[in-house]
XYZ file of C-alpha atoms in Angstrom:
459
model
C -2.906 38.638 -23.621
C -2.320 35.243 -25.213
C -3.704 33.402 -22.198
C -6.779 35.545 -21.626
C -9.830 33.389 -20.966
C -7.949 30.350 -19.664
C -9.898 30.399 -16.386
C -13.202 29.911 -18.200
C -11.733 26.999 -20.135
C -10.425 25.540 -16.858
C -13.827 25.810 -15.154
C -15.620 24.349 -18.166
C -13.168 21.410 -18.460
C -13.300 20.682 -14.744
C -17.081 20.705 -14.483
C -17.610 18.672 -17.657
C -15.136 16.013 -16.555
C -16.452 15.782 -13.001
C -20.012 15.378 -14.330
C -19.099 12.712 -16.889
C -20.298 9.148 -16.318
C -16.833 7.717 -17.005
C -15.277 9.818 -14.226
C -17.998 8.947 -11.736
C -17.921 5.238 -12.577
C -14.124 5.003 -12.527
C -13.840 6.914 -9.263
C -16.512 4.784 -7.576
C -14.843 1.542 -8.673
C -11.404 2.687 -7.476
C -12.855 3.955 -4.179
C -14.531 0.602 -3.541
C -11.294 -1.278 -4.241
C -9.247 1.059 -2.025
C -11.822 0.822 0.783
C -11.731 -2.979 0.628
C -7.935 -2.937 0.745
C -7.856 -0.541 3.706
C -10.483 -2.592 5.538
C -8.530 -5.780 4.834
C -5.415 -4.255 6.401
C -7.332 -4.122 9.702
C -9.631 -7.130 9.556
C -7.682 -9.913 7.812
C -4.755 -10.068 10.310
C -7.253 -10.272 13.200
C -9.193 -13.075 11.495
C -5.991 -14.966 10.796
C -4.844 -14.527 14.388
C -8.002 -16.036 15.909
C -8.102 -18.834 13.309
C -11.391 -17.850 11.699
C -10.034 -17.958 8.134
C -8.072 -20.412 6.024
C -9.338 -23.382 8.007
C -7.492 -22.299 11.142
C -8.474 -23.270 14.654
C -7.226 -24.349 18.007
C -6.091 -27.724 16.683
C -8.427 -29.684 18.958
C -11.089 -30.293 16.337
C -13.470 -27.724 17.830
C -13.234 -25.266 14.962
C -11.962 -24.691 11.447
C -13.351 -27.958 10.069
C -11.908 -31.453 10.221
C -8.247 -31.589 11.109
C -5.930 -33.513 8.737
C -4.807 -36.944 9.909
C -1.423 -37.148 11.619
C 1.198 -39.843 11.073
C 0.429 -42.990 13.084
C 2.895 -45.450 11.570
C 6.464 -45.063 10.305
C 8.195 -47.775 8.264
C 11.980 -47.518 8.429
C 14.727 -48.850 6.174
C 18.409 -47.936 6.586
C 21.190 -48.944 4.205
C 23.682 -49.314 7.081
C 23.362 -49.883 10.792
C 23.205 -46.480 12.452
C 25.672 -45.753 15.286
C 22.826 -44.290 17.378
C 19.169 -44.850 18.161
C 16.555 -43.116 16.060
C 14.495 -40.504 17.911
C 11.095 -41.657 19.128
C 8.144 -39.549 17.928
C 5.221 -39.652 20.346
C 2.162 -41.584 19.173
C 3.943 -43.099 16.148
C 4.483 -46.838 15.698
C 7.934 -47.742 14.293
C 8.276 -50.768 11.989
C 11.665 -51.841 10.634
C 11.901 -53.154 7.068
C 14.280 -55.503 5.308
C 15.602 -54.681 1.841
C 13.409 -57.373 0.291
C 10.304 -55.650 1.701
C 11.225 -52.117 0.639
C 9.815 -51.922 -2.905
C 6.525 -53.615 -2.049
C 6.001 -51.351 0.966
C 6.757 -48.239 -1.103
C 4.071 -49.200 -3.619
C 1.650 -50.074 -0.831
C 2.067 -46.732 0.958
C 1.826 -44.729 -2.276
C -1.498 -46.308 -3.194
C -2.720 -46.739 0.379
C -5.370 -44.923 2.393
C -3.609 -44.894 5.778
C -1.766 -41.964 7.447
C 1.673 -43.582 7.362
C 5.128 -42.782 6.021
C 8.160 -44.722 4.883
C 11.537 -43.445 6.058
C 14.547 -44.300 3.885
C 17.999 -43.432 5.285
C 20.930 -43.733 2.899
C 24.606 -43.283 3.709
C 27.031 -44.287 6.425
C 28.701 -40.968 7.225
C 26.789 -38.447 5.107
C 23.110 -39.186 5.544
C 20.264 -38.682 3.080
C 16.841 -38.872 4.752
C 13.778 -39.346 2.524
C 10.116 -39.708 3.497
C 7.495 -41.265 1.206
C 3.812 -40.480 1.761
C 0.476 -41.685 0.309
C -0.602 -40.168 -2.978
C -4.089 -39.561 -1.569
C -4.114 -36.176 0.189
C -7.114 -37.226 2.295
C -5.136 -40.098 3.791
C -2.225 -37.859 4.813
C -1.849 -34.225 3.897
C 1.483 -33.255 2.354
C 1.700 -30.375 4.829
C 1.265 -32.686 7.827
C 3.792 -35.083 6.326
C 6.302 -32.259 5.786
C 5.814 -30.993 9.341
C 6.468 -34.491 10.704
C 9.530 -34.842 8.469
C 10.955 -31.521 9.690
C 10.477 -32.469 13.353
C 11.984 -35.924 12.830
C 14.989 -34.467 10.994
C 15.669 -32.050 13.859
C 15.544 -34.902 16.379
C 17.654 -37.082 14.070
C 20.361 -34.402 13.945
C 20.342 -34.053 17.730
C 20.717 -37.825 18.152
C 23.633 -37.784 15.704
C 25.480 -35.059 17.638
C 24.840 -36.731 20.989
C 26.213 -40.021 19.625
C 29.614 -38.443 18.865
C 29.966 -36.951 22.317
C 28.556 -33.452 21.950
C 27.129 -32.283 25.261
C 23.390 -31.575 25.129
C 23.999 -28.031 26.370
C 26.274 -27.422 23.362
C 23.758 -28.672 20.767
C 22.606 -25.183 19.654
C 26.217 -24.217 18.898
C 26.930 -27.503 17.143
C 23.828 -27.123 14.981
C 24.392 -23.456 14.203
C 24.196 -22.684 10.488
C 27.096 -20.725 9.018
C 26.163 -18.570 6.010
C 28.974 -17.089 3.943
C 28.632 -14.333 1.360
C 30.784 -11.692 -0.314
C 29.572 -8.123 -0.787
C 30.662 -4.523 -0.999
C 30.244 -2.707 2.298
C 27.198 -0.445 2.372
C 26.527 1.698 5.425
C 22.788 1.656 4.714
C 20.642 -0.705 6.769
C 18.535 -3.431 5.162
C 15.393 -1.292 5.396
C 17.149 1.596 3.691
C 18.489 -0.666 0.943
C 15.026 -2.139 0.320
C 13.496 1.345 0.180
C 16.163 2.415 -2.296
C 14.812 -0.236 -4.687
C 11.079 -0.208 -3.959
C 10.391 3.525 -3.478
C 11.531 4.668 -6.962
C 9.553 1.840 -8.548
C 6.379 2.555 -6.539
C 6.397 6.322 -7.106
C 7.277 5.947 -10.792
C 4.523 3.369 -11.303
C 1.848 5.525 -9.641
C 2.893 8.590 -11.652
C 2.987 6.540 -14.870
C -0.571 5.304 -14.289
C -1.864 8.850 -13.901
C 0.104 10.001 -16.947
C -1.405 7.288 -19.131
C -4.933 7.890 -17.839
C -5.071 11.675 -18.074
C -2.902 12.061 -21.178
C -5.345 9.868 -23.043
C -8.201 11.967 -21.697
C -6.622 15.272 -22.825
C -5.751 13.990 -26.289
C -9.243 12.553 -26.743
C -10.872 15.810 -25.630
C -8.873 17.924 -28.075
C -9.338 15.488 -30.957
C -13.074 15.363 -30.278
C -13.354 19.158 -30.378
C -11.521 19.288 -33.697
C -13.563 16.543 -35.304
C -16.857 18.066 -34.092
C -15.895 21.650 -35.053
C -16.378 22.838 -31.452
C -12.883 24.300 -31.651
C -14.069 26.862 -34.193
C -16.344 28.309 -31.517
C -13.707 28.177 -28.782
C -11.094 29.958 -30.868
C -13.362 33.005 -31.204
C -13.327 33.609 -27.436
C -9.852 32.444 -26.394
C -6.354 32.196 -27.859
C -4.883 28.741 -28.557
C -2.423 28.965 -25.653
C -5.266 29.910 -23.292
C -7.284 26.905 -24.461
C -4.318 24.593 -23.919
C -3.550 25.987 -20.456
C -7.193 25.941 -19.397
C -7.754 22.352 -20.517
C -4.593 20.980 -18.924
C -5.029 22.965 -15.701
C -8.625 21.767 -15.486
C -7.507 18.161 -16.008
C -4.806 18.577 -13.354
C -7.464 19.853 -10.941
C -9.619 16.819 -11.783
C -6.639 14.556 -11.020
C -6.069 16.209 -7.643
C -9.778 15.983 -6.826
C -9.893 12.300 -7.705
C -6.868 11.547 -5.543
C -8.468 13.436 -2.644
C -11.745 11.525 -3.020
C -9.981 8.150 -3.177
C -7.767 9.035 -0.208
C -10.766 10.137 1.864
C -12.632 6.916 1.033
C -9.644 4.783 2.014
C -9.118 6.727 5.244
C -12.789 6.400 6.139
C -12.758 2.621 5.580
C -9.594 2.261 7.644
C -11.031 4.311 10.524
C -14.361 2.442 10.511
C -12.755 -1.021 10.549
C -10.054 -0.113 13.077
C -12.101 -1.311 16.136
C -12.644 -4.684 14.421
C -8.986 -5.152 13.533
C -5.880 -6.151 15.421
C -5.855 -3.080 17.650
C -9.520 -3.335 18.605
C -9.559 -7.088 19.206
C -6.277 -7.352 21.117
C -7.916 -6.824 24.508
C -10.447 -9.643 24.076
C -8.389 -12.239 22.203
C -5.199 -13.598 23.830
C -3.749 -14.762 20.520
C -4.251 -11.346 18.959
C -2.927 -9.595 22.055
C 0.190 -11.728 21.887
C 0.561 -10.925 18.191
C 0.277 -7.189 18.835
C 2.791 -7.449 21.665
C 5.240 -9.342 19.487
C 4.821 -6.813 16.698
C 5.422 -3.949 19.118
C 8.545 -5.626 20.497
C 9.829 -6.219 16.972
C 9.120 -2.625 16.009
C 10.939 -1.399 19.077
C 13.900 -3.650 18.437
C 14.264 -2.548 14.827
C 13.234 1.070 15.548
C 11.352 1.411 12.279
C 10.713 5.111 12.809
C 14.416 5.846 13.033
C 15.119 3.628 10.023
C 12.523 5.438 7.895
C 13.796 8.832 9.018
C 17.327 7.797 8.042
C 16.180 6.308 4.739
C 13.993 9.298 3.792
C 15.714 12.413 5.134
C 13.971 14.541 2.517
C 10.559 13.523 3.872
C 11.258 15.574 6.998
C 12.314 18.669 5.050
C 9.685 21.231 3.988
C 11.837 22.346 1.061
C 12.100 18.770 -0.218
C 8.359 18.249 0.014
C 7.735 21.436 -1.962
C 10.294 20.338 -4.571
C 8.546 16.975 -4.931
C 5.158 18.658 -5.426
C 6.610 21.042 -8.033
C 8.243 18.103 -9.817
C 4.979 16.185 -10.009
C 3.054 19.214 -11.271
C 5.662 20.078 -13.913
C 5.921 16.445 -14.957
C 2.158 16.167 -15.303
C 2.027 19.394 -17.339
C 4.885 18.242 -19.585
C 3.269 14.958 -20.553
C -0.187 16.537 -20.675
C 1.097 19.137 -23.137
C 2.606 16.399 -25.291
C -0.770 14.666 -25.185
C -2.386 17.966 -26.193
C 0.051 18.183 -29.082
C -1.006 14.707 -30.195
C -4.680 15.611 -29.903
C -4.140 18.820 -31.868
C -2.324 17.006 -34.684
C -5.178 14.656 -35.616
C -8.413 15.531 -37.368
C -10.231 12.221 -36.991
C -10.796 10.096 -33.892
C -9.701 6.991 -35.831
C -6.163 8.410 -36.047
C -5.821 9.098 -32.317
C -4.753 5.608 -31.191
C -1.883 5.497 -33.662
C -0.825 9.054 -32.849
C -0.703 8.277 -29.113
C 1.760 5.389 -29.491
C 4.934 7.552 -29.653
C 3.841 9.425 -26.511
C 3.215 6.155 -24.652
C 6.666 4.909 -25.701
C 8.220 8.111 -24.348
C 6.350 7.668 -21.060
C 7.461 4.027 -20.809
C 11.069 5.046 -21.483
C 10.952 7.664 -18.714
C 9.298 5.166 -16.355
C 11.883 2.440 -16.995
C 14.807 4.852 -16.831
C 13.645 6.114 -13.432
C 13.986 2.864 -11.470
C 15.699 0.143 -13.522
C 19.211 1.608 -13.045
C 18.594 1.887 -9.269
C 17.427 -1.719 -9.050
C 20.469 -2.939 -11.027
C 23.083 -0.723 -9.366
C 24.798 -3.510 -7.393
C 28.385 -2.284 -7.707
C 27.791 1.396 -8.443
C 28.277 0.888 -12.189
C 24.905 2.531 -12.945
C 25.559 5.758 -11.034
C 26.008 7.759 -14.247
C 22.717 6.537 -15.707
C 20.921 7.299 -12.426
C 22.280 10.853 -12.405
C 21.239 11.308 -16.039
C 17.682 10.157 -15.223
C 17.415 12.879 -12.564
C 18.044 15.668 -15.095
C 16.596 14.254 -18.336
C 13.117 15.903 -18.639
C 11.480 12.709 -19.921
C 12.581 10.660 -16.886
C 13.015 13.343 -14.217
C 9.272 13.499 -13.318
C 9.494 9.791 -12.468
C 12.977 9.748 -10.888
C 13.220 13.044 -9.008
C 10.578 12.544 -6.261
C 12.201 9.428 -4.783
C 15.701 10.867 -5.207
C 14.693 14.028 -3.331
C 12.945 12.121 -0.520
C 15.943 9.805 -0.076
C 18.400 12.700 0.081
C 20.230 11.782 -3.126
C 19.880 15.315 -4.557
C 21.290 18.439 -2.954
C 19.548 21.810 -3.266
C 21.546 23.000 -6.296
C 21.033 19.758 -8.233
C 17.317 19.826 -7.456
C 16.970 23.423 -8.683
C 18.874 22.637 -11.903
C 16.701 19.582 -12.600
C 13.508 21.561 -11.941
C 14.643 24.438 -14.177
C 15.397 22.005 -17.018
C 11.981 20.383 -16.610
C 10.264 23.793 -16.431
C 12.006 24.973 -19.621
C 10.964 21.832 -21.492
C 7.402 22.248 -20.210
C 7.263 25.851 -21.465
C 8.640 24.817 -24.861
C 6.047 22.047 -25.055
C 3.317 24.579 -24.217
C 4.427 26.983 -26.949
C 4.781 24.186 -29.521
C 1.377 22.756 -28.674
C -0.277 26.174 -28.872
C 1.292 26.862 -32.298
C 0.293 23.465 -33.659
C -3.183 23.915 -32.222
C -3.516 27.302 -33.880
C -2.113 26.139 -37.197
C -4.215 22.975 -37.466
C -7.587 24.193 -36.225
C -9.180 24.037 -39.657
C -7.105 21.151 -41.011
C -9.199 18.040 -41.639
C -7.002 15.867 -43.852
C -4.917 12.791 -43.141
C -2.709 12.569 -40.056
C 0.449 14.615 -40.549
C 4.002 13.472 -39.951
C 6.207 15.067 -37.300
C 8.161 17.093 -39.859
C 4.981 18.531 -41.352
C 3.683 19.428 -37.899
C 6.892 21.293 -37.039
C 6.809 23.226 -40.325
C 3.203 24.227 -39.663
C 4.093 25.372 -36.138
C 7.006 27.425 -37.507
C 4.771 29.197 -40.018
C 2.143 30.017 -37.398
């Protein structure tokens, strides 16, 4: 059989990779980063809620460091006499200015060291309200100044409405903001529309990262064996196709193992830090308890579970999950075989970087084709490109998983796309095996694509 001995190659590749320092170091670094991220998901919101980070506190000066100075004096200049009284802000001294005093006071406040503002109101019917603060942040923080300005503007607007006879009970209606926009009706909710953009990008990006990482590893392994003549020993005990299958299957198993290790590390960190996070601290901290309650109310109001179930109908279907797994495996094998073809076509390690560039361009093209049309499909004018990306073997490994999970592919379309990807994967396997067999003893300059195909045809 042409694939006899592939299991030994698989076991050898798997064990050698798992024992390598690069695998151990990379996995440890990624695990640490994922554990920190998972721990932060629990701990950071709780710390922010009780004011223990970012200089937070109760606002009474008892914690979080010195509180920024608040506004204690407001200088006011108006171009015209206002038809109503300005709102009074508690604890703030109001000082009216004449036009002759305006420029000097502006310069004084800008260069001053006191927590004071200058209010300039222009207009008689349409008002422009501007606040000028000290340049020195220690005198008056720009955030405190902006907060004061926002509160004053709200009170200013209320005073304006009351002056023209609007009843105080009708103020919310009078101040209501009217937002107008034109769009094409879409029955999907906002959550579903956001997922339609983000999910393809996220899945495609994750798959692309693994493709780049492990394709480089496969190509390097095969090029190293050729340059060190190890391949001459391997070819005596296994056929070229068996070597290719064993190496790629072993690398796929390494990939799955690494994902499992990283996932376990992240889950462990999340479980360990859970008692110290929002859920664990809610009972003892009123602010956190209120936050959790508000989040629960919001979740209930939006019904996130129902939204996700509607947005990802394929996620609840066993057949869809199986199809996604098959797609990812076939896609990995397809690009891994292309990487094997690259590794088999070079005789020197110095040529590998240049030989890998076309493969990386193909991977980038598939990655971009998988989500860019979805993100730009505002009026449905990219529907044809999206459909093409589902069936094109270069882009289908990136595009199919999200399309299946979101219910955009029916059973027949999914089977057709998988068959096309499987056929291309088999052709890539046969081509790689032939090139591998034909170039085992070749040690010259890097061959062109046409020369490689001729050599494969002869073998």
